[in-house]
Each structure stands twice: as structure tokens, then as C-alpha cells.
JSON list of C-alpha atoms in Angstrom, two decimals:
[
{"chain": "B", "resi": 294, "resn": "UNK", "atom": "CA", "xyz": [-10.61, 1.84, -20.93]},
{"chain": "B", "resi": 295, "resn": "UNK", "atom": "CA", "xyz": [-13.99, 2.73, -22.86]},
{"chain": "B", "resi": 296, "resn": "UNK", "atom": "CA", "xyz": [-14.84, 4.95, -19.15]},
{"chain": "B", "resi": 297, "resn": "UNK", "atom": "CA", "xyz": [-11.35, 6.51, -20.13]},
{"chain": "B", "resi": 298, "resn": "UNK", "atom": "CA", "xyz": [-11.88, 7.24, -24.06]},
{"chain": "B", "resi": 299, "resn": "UNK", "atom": "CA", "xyz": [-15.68, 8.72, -23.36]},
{"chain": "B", "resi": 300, "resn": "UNK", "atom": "CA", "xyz": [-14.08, 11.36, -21.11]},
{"chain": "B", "resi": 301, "resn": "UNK", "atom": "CA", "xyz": [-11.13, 11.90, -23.84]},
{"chain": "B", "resi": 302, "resn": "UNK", "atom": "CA", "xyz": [-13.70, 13.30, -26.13]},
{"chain": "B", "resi": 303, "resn": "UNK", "atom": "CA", "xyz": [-13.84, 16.32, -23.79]},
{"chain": "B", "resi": 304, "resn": "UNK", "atom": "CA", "xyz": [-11.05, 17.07, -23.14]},
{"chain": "B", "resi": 305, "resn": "UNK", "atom": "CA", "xyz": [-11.54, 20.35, -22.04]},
{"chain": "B", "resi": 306, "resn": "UNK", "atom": "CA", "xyz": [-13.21, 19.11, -19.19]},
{"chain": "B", "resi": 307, "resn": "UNK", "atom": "CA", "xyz": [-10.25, 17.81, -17.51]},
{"chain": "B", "resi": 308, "resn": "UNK", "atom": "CA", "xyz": [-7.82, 19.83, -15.52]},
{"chain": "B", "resi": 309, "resn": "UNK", "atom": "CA", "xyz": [-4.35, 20.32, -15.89]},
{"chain": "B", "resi": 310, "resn": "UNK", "atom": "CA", "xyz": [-2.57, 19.11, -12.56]},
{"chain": "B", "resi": 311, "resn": "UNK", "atom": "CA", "xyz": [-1.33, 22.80, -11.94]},
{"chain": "B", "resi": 312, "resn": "UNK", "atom": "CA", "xyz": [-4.61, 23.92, -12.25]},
{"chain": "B", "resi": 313, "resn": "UNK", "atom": "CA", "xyz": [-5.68, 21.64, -9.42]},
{"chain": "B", "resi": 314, "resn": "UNK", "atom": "CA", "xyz": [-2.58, 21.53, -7.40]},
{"chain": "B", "resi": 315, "resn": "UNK", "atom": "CA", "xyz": [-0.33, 24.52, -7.96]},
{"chain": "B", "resi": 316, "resn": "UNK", "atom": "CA", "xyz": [2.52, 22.95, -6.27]},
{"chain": "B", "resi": 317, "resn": "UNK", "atom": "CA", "xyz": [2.99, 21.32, -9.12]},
{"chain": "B", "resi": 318, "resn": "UNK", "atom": "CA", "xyz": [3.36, 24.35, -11.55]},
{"chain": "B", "resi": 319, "resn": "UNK", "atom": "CA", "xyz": [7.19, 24.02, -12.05]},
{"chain": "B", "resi": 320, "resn": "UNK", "atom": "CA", "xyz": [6.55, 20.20, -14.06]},
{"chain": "B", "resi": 321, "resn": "UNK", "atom": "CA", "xyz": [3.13, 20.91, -14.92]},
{"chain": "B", "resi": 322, "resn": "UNK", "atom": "CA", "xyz": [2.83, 23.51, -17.90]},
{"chain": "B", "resi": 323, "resn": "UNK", "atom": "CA", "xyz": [0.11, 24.71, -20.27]},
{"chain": "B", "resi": 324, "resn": "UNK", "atom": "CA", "xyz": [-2.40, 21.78, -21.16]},
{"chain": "B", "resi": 325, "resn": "UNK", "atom": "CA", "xyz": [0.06, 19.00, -21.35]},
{"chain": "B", "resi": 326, "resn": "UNK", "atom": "CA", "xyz": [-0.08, 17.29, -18.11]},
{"chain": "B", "resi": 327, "resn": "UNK", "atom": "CA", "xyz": [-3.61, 15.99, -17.29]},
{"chain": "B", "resi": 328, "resn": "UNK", "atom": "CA", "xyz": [-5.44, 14.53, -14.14]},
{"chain": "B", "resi": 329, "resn": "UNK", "atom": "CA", "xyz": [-8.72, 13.18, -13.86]},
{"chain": "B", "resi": 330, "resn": "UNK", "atom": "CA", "xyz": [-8.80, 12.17, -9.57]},
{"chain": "B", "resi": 331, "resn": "UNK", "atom": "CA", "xyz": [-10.81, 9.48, -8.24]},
{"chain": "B", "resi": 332, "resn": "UNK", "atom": "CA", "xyz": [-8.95, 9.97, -5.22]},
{"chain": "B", "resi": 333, "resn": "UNK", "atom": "CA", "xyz": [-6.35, 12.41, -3.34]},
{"chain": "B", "resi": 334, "resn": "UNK", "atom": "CA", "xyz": [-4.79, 11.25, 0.17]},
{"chain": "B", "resi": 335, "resn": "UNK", "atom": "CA", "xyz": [-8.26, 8.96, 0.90]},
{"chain": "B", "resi": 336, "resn": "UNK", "atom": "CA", "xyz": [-10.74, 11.49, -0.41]},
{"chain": "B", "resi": 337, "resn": "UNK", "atom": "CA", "xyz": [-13.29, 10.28, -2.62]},
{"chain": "B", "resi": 338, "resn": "UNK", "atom": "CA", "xyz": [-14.19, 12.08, -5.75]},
{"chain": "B", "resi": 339, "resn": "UNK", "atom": "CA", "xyz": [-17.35, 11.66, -6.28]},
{"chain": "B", "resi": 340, "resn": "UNK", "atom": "CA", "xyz": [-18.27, 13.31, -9.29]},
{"chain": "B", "resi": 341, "resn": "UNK", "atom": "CA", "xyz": [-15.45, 12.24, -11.16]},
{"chain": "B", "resi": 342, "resn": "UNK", "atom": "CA", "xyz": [-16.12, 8.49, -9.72]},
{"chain": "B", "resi": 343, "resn": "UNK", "atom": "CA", "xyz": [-19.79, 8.44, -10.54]},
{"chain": "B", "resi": 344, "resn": "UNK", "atom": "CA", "xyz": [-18.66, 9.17, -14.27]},
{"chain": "B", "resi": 345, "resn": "UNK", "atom": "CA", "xyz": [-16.56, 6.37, -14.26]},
{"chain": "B", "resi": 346, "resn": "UNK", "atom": "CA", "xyz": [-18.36, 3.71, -11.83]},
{"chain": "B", "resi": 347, "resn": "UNK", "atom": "CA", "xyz": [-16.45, 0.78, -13.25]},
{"chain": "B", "resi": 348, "resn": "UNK", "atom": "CA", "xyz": [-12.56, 2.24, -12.64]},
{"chain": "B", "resi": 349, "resn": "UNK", "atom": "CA", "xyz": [-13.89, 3.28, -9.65]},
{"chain": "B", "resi": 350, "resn": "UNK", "atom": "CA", "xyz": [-15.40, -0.36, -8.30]},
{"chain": "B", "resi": 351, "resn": "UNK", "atom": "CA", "xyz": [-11.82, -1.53, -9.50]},
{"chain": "B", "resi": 352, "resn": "UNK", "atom": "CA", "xyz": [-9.80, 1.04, -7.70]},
{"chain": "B", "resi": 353, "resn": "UNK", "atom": "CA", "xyz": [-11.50, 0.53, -4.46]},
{"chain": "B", "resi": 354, "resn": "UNK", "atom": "CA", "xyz": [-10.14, -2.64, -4.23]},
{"chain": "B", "resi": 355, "resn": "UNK", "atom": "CA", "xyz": [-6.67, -1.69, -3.58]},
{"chain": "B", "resi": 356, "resn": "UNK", "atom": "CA", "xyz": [-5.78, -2.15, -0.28]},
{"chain": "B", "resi": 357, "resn": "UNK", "atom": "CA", "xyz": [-4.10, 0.90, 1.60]},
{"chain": "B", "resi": 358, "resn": "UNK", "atom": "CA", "xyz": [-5.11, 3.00, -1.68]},
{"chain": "B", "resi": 359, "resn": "UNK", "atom": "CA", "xyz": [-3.92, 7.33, -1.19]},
{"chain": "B", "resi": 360, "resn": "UNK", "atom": "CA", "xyz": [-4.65, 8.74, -4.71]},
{"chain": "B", "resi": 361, "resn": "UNK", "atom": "CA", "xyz": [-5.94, 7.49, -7.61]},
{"chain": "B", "resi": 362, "resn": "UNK", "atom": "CA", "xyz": [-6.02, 9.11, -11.14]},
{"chain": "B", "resi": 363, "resn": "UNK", "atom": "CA", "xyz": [-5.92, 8.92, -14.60]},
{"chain": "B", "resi": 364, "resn": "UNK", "atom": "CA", "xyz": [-2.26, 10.79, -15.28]},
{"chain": "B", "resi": 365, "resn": "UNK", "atom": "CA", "xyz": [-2.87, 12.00, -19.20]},
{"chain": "B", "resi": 366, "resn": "UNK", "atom": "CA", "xyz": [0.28, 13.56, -20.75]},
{"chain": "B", "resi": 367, "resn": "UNK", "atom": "CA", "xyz": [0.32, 15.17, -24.38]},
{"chain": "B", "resi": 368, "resn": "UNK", "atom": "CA", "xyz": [2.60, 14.52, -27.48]},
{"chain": "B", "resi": 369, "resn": "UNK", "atom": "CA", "xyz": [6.19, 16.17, -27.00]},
{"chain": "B", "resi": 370, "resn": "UNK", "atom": "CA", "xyz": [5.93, 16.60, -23.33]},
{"chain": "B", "resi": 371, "resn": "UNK", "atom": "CA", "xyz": [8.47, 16.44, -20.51]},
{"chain": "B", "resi": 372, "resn": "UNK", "atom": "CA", "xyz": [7.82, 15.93, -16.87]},
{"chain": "B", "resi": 373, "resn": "UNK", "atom": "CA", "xyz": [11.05, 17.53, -15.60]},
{"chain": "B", "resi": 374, "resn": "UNK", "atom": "CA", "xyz": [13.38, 15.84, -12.88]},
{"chain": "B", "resi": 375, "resn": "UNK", "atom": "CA", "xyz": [11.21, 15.81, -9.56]},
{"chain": "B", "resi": 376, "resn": "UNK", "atom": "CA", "xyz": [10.82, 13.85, -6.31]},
{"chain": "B", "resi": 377, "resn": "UNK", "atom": "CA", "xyz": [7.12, 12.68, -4.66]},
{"chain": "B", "resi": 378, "resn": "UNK", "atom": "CA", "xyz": [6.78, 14.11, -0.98]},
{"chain": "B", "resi": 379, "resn": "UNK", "atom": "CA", "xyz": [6.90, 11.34, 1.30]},
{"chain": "B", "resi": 380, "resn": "UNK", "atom": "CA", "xyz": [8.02, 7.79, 1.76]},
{"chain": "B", "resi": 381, "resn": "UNK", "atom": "CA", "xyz": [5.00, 6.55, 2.92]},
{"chain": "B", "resi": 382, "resn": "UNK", "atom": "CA", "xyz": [3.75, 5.72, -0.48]},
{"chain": "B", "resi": 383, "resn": "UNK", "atom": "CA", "xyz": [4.48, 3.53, -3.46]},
{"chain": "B", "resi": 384, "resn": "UNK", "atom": "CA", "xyz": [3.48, 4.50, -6.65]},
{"chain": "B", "resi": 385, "resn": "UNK", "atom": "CA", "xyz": [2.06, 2.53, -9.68]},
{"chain": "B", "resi": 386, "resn": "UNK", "atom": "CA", "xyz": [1.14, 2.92, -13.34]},
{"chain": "B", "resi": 387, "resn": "UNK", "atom": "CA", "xyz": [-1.09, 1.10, -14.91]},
{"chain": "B", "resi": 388, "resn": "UNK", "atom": "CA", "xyz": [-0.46, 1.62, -19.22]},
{"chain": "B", "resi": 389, "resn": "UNK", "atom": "CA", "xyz": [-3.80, 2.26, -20.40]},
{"chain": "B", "resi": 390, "resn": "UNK", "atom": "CA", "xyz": [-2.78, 4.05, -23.92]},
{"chain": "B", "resi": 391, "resn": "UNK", "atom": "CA", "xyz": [0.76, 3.85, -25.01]},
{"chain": "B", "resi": 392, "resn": "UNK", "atom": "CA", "xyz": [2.11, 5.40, -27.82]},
{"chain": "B", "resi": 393, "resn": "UNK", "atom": "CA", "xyz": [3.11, 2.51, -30.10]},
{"chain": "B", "resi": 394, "resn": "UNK", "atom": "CA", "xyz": [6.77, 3.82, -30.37]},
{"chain": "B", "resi": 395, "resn": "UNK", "atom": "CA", "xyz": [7.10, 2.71, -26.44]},
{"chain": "B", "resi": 396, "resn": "UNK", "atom": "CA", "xyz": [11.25, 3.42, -26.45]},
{"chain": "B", "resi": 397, "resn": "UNK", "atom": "CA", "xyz": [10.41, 7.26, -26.87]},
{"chain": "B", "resi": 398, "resn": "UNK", "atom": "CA", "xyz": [7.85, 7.99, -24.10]},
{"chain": "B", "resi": 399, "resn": "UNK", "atom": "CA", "xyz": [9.46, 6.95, -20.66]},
{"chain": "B", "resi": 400, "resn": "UNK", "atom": "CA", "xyz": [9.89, 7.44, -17.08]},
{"chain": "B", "resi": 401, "resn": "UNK", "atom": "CA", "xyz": [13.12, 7.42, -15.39]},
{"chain": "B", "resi": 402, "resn": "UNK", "atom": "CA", "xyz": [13.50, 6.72, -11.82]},
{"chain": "B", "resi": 403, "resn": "UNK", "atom": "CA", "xyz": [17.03, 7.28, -10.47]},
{"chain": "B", "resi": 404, "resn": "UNK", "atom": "CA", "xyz": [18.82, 5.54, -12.96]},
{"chain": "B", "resi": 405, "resn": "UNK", "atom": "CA", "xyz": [16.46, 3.21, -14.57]},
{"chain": "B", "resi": 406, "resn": "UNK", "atom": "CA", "xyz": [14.52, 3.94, -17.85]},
{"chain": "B", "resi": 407, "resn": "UNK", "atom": "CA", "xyz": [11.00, 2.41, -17.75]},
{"chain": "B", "resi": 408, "resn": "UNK", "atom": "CA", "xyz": [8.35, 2.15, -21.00]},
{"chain": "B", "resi": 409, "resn": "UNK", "atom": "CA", "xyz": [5.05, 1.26, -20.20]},
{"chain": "B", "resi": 410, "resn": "UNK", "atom": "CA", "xyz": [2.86, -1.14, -21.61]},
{"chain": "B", "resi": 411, "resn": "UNK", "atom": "CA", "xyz": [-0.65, -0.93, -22.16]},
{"chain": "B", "resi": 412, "resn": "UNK", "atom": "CA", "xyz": [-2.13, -3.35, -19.46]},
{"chain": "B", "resi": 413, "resn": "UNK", "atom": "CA", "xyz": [0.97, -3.64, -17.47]},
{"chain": "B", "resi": 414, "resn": "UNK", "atom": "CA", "xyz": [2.02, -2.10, -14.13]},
{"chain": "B", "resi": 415, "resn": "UNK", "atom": "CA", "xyz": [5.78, -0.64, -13.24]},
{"chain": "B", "resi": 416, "resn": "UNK", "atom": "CA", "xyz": [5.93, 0.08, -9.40]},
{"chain": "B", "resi": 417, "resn": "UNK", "atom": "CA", "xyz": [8.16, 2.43, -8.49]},
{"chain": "B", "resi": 418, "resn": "UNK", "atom": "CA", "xyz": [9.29, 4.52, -5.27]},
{"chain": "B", "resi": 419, "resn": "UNK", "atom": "CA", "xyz": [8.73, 8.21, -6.11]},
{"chain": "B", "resi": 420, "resn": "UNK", "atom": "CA", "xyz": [10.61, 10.05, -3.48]},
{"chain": "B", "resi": 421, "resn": "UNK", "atom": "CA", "xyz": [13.87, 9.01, -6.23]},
{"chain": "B", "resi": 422, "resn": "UNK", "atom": "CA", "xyz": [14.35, 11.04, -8.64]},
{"chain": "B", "resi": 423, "resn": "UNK", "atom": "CA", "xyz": [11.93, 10.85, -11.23]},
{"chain": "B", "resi": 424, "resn": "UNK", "atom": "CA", "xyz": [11.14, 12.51, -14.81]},
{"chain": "B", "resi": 425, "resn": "UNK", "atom": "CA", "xyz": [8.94, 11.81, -17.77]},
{"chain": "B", "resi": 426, "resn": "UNK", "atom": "CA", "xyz": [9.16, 12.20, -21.41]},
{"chain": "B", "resi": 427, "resn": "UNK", "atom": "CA", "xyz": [6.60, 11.25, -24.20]},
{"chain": "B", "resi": 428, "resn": "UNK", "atom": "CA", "xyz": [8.55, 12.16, -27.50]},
{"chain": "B", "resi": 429, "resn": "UNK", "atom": "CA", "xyz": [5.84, 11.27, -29.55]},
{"chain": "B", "resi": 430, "resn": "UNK", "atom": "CA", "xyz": [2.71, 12.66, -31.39]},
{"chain": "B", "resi": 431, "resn": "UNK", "atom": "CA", "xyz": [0.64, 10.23, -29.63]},
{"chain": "B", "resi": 432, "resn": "UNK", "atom": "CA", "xyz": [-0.81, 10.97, -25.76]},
{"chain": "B", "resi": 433, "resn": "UNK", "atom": "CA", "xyz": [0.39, 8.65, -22.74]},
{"chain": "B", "resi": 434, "resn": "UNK", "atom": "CA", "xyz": [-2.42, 7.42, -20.51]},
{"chain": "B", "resi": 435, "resn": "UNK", "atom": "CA", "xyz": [-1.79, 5.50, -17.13]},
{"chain": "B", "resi": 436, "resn": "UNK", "atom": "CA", "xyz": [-4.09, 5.24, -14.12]},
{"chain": "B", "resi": 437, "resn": "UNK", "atom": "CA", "xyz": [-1.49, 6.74, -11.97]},
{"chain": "B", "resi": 438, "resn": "UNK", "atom": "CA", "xyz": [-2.04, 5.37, -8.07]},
{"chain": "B", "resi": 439, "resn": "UNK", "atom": "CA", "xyz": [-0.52, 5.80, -5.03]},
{"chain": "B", "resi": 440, "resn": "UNK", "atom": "CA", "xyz": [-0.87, 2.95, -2.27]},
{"chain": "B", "resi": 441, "resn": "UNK", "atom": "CA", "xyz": [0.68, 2.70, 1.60]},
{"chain": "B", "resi": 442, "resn": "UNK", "atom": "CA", "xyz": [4.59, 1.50, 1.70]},
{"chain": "B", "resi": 443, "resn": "UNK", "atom": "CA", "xyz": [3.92, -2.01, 3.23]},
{"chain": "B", "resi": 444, "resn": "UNK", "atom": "CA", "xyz": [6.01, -1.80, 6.74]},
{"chain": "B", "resi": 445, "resn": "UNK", "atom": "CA", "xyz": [6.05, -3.36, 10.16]},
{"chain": "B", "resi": 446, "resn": "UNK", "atom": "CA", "xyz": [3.38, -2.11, 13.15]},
{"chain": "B", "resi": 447, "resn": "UNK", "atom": "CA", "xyz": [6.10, 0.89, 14.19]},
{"chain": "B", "resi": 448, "resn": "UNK", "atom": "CA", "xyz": [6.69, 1.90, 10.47]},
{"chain": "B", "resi": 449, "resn": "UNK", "atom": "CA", "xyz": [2.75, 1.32, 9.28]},
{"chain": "B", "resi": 450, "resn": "UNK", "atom": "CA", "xyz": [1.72, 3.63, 12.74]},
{"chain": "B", "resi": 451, "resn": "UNK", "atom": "CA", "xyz": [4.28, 6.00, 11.79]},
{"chain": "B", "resi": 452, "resn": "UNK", "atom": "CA", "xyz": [3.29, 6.00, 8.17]},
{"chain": "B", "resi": 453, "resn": "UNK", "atom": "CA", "xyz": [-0.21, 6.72, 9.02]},
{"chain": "B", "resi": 454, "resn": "UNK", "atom": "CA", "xyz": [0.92, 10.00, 11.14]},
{"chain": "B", "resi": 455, "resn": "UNK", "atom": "CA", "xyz": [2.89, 11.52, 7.91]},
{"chain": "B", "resi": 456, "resn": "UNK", "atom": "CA", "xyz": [0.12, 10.44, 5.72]},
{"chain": "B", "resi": 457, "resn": "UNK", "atom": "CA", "xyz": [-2.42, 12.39, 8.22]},
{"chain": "B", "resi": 458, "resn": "UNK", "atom": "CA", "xyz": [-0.24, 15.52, 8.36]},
{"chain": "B", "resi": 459, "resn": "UNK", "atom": "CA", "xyz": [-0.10, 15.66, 4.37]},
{"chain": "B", "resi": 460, "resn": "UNK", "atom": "CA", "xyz": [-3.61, 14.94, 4.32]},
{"chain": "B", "resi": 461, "resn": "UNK", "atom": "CA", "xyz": [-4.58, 17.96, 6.75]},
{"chain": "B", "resi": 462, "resn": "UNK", "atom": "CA", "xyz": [-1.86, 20.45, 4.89]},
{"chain": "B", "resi": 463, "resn": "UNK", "atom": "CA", "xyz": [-2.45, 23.04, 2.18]},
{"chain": "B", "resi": 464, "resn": "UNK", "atom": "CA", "xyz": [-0.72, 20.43, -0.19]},
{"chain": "B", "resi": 465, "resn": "UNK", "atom": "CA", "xyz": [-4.00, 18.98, -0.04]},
{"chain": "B", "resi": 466, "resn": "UNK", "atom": "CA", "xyz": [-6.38, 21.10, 1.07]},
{"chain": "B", "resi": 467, "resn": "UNK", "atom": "CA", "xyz": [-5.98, 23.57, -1.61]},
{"chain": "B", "resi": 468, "resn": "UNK", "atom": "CA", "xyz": [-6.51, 21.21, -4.34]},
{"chain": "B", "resi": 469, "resn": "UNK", "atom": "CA", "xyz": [-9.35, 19.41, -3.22]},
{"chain": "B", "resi": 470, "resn": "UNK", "atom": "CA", "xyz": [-10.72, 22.88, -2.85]},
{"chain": "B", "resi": 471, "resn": "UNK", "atom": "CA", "xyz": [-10.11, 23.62, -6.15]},
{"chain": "B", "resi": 472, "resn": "UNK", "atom": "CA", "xyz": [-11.06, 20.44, -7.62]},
{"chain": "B", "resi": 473, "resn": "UNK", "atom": "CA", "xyz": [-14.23, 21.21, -5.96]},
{"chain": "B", "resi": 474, "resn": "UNK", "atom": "CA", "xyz": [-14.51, 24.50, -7.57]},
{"chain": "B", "resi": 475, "resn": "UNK", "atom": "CA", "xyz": [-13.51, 23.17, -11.06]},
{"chain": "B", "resi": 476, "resn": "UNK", "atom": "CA", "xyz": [-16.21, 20.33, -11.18]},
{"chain": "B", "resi": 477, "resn": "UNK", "atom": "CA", "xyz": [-18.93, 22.90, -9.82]},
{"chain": "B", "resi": 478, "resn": "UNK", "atom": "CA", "xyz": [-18.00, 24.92, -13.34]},
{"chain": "B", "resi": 479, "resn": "UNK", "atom": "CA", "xyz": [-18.65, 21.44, -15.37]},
{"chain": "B", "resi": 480, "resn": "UNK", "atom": "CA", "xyz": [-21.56, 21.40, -17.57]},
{"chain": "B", "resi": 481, "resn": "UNK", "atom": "CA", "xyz": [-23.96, 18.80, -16.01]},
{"chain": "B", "resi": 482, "resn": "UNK", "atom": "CA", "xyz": [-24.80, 16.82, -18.67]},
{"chain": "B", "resi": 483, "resn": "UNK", "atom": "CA", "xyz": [-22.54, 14.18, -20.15]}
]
């Protein structure tokens, strides 16, 4: 958490998601949907890790770990209806700031309503239907991180292949690029 509020006093120096991964410019508008990465599809980020060596030690320890980020969403936003792109993954939130009036900042998956908590995990399967809302004047924080489905040899090899093909597509590709780009443009001092 204290790695988390030292980069919250700049936050100019964190990207929205669309600005990293423009596929996600239909839920990802203006400055309301931040993304610091640690990780995207197995690549490290290390710039962003070495800032915050402690999350970083922690998040390495997940086994089968894909991304890994902290997912930083304004007052009065709404993440609108969407689905994740592959099965292969399970998602998790970890609450790290929660707006105190929890029962108006939610995620709905299919048809159940989830509030986080701050220090408390909700595990969900992203390919349903999914959509966030924080009506609230306070900011949401979770680390947001994606880990493999656990499956059988056949499923885990197959797994692997669509993880690999995501991995090598422009889905990727382009925003690691530009996440490249965007921490080249950071001042270098803290």
C-alpha cells in the first residue's frame, strides 16, 4: 500500500489503459481508468517494478501469474459491459483502497454484484460479462491480476498455445510498445 500511495502523488505519471492499450478505448475514457503494469502476458516491467520492489517480490509469487497491475479508477466512473479475451485466465482483485460507501462502487459479473474490500480478493472469470461502476467521490484501487485457469495436462498444453498466440499478437505487442515509449517520457527522478 505505501509503494501504491507514493506513486498516487503523481498521478500524472500513470497512464490511462487506452493510452497503453487502445483496444481498450471503448471502456477506457479520458483519465478515469488507470494502470500502473508490473506485468502483461509474462512480461516484466521493469521500471515500473523497480519503483515498487516490494508489490513486485509479492506478485512474483503467484504461480502461473499473466498480468499484473494496479487497476486505479476515478470518482463517478463506469467501466461499461465488456468481456476479457480468453478463457485461459482467471482474474483477481485484490481491494487496496475502497471507497468507504462499498454498496456504490461495484463490479458485476454476469449476474452477480461484487464490492470489494480493502485487503480482500473476489476471483472471478472475465470472459462473462463484466462492468464496473464507482459512484462515489472517492477513487477505487485493486491490484488487478490475471493468473492461468488451473486445468488438466490437455487443457494446461492447450492453454499455454492461446496464451502464446495472445502474447505474440498486436493485442500485446502494441502496448508493451507503448508502455515502453510512455516510461522513456518519465522524468527520471522520483
Amino acid at each position: 500500500r505505501a509503494e501504491l500511495e507514493a506513486l498516487l502523488e503523481h498521478p500524472e505519471r500513470i497512464p490511462a489503459f487506452h493510452q497503453i492499450s487502445p483496444d481498450q478505448e471503448r471502456i477506457s475514457k479520458g483519465d478515469n481508468w488507470k494502470v500502473f503494469t508490473f506485468h502483461a502476458y509474462g512480461t516484466r516491467i521493469e521500471d515500473n517494478r523497480a519503483l515498487c520492489p516490494e508489490t513486485s517480490k509479492l506478485i512474483d509469487r503467484i504461480p502461473g501469474l499473466q498480468n499484473a497491475w494496479f487497476s486505479i479508477l476515478a470518482p463517478g466512473y463506469h467501466i461499461p459491459p465488456h468481456h476479457g479475451p480468453t478463457r485461459a485466465v482467471v482474474r483477481l482483485h485484490l481491494g487496496l483502497i475502497v471507497p468507504e460507501d462499498r454498496e456504490s462502487c461495484w463490479i458485476r459479473v454476469d449476474d452477480q454484484i461484487c464490492t470489494w474490500e480493502e485487503g480482500k480478493v473476489i476471483v472471478f472469470d472475465d470472459t462473462y460479462e463484466h462492468e464496473v461502476r464507482n459512484d462515489t467521490p472517492d477513487r477505487r484501487v485493486v491490484l488487478f491480476v490475471d493468473f492461468d485457469r488451473p486445468m488438466d495436462r490437455i487443457g494446461s498444453l492447450v492453454n499455454r498455445l492461446l496464451v502464446y498466440l495472445i502474447r505474440v499478437s498486436n493485442y500485446v505487442q502494441v502496448p508493451l510498445k507503448n508502455l515502453a515509449d510512455w516510461n522513456k517520457e518519465l522524468p527520471k527522478t522520483g
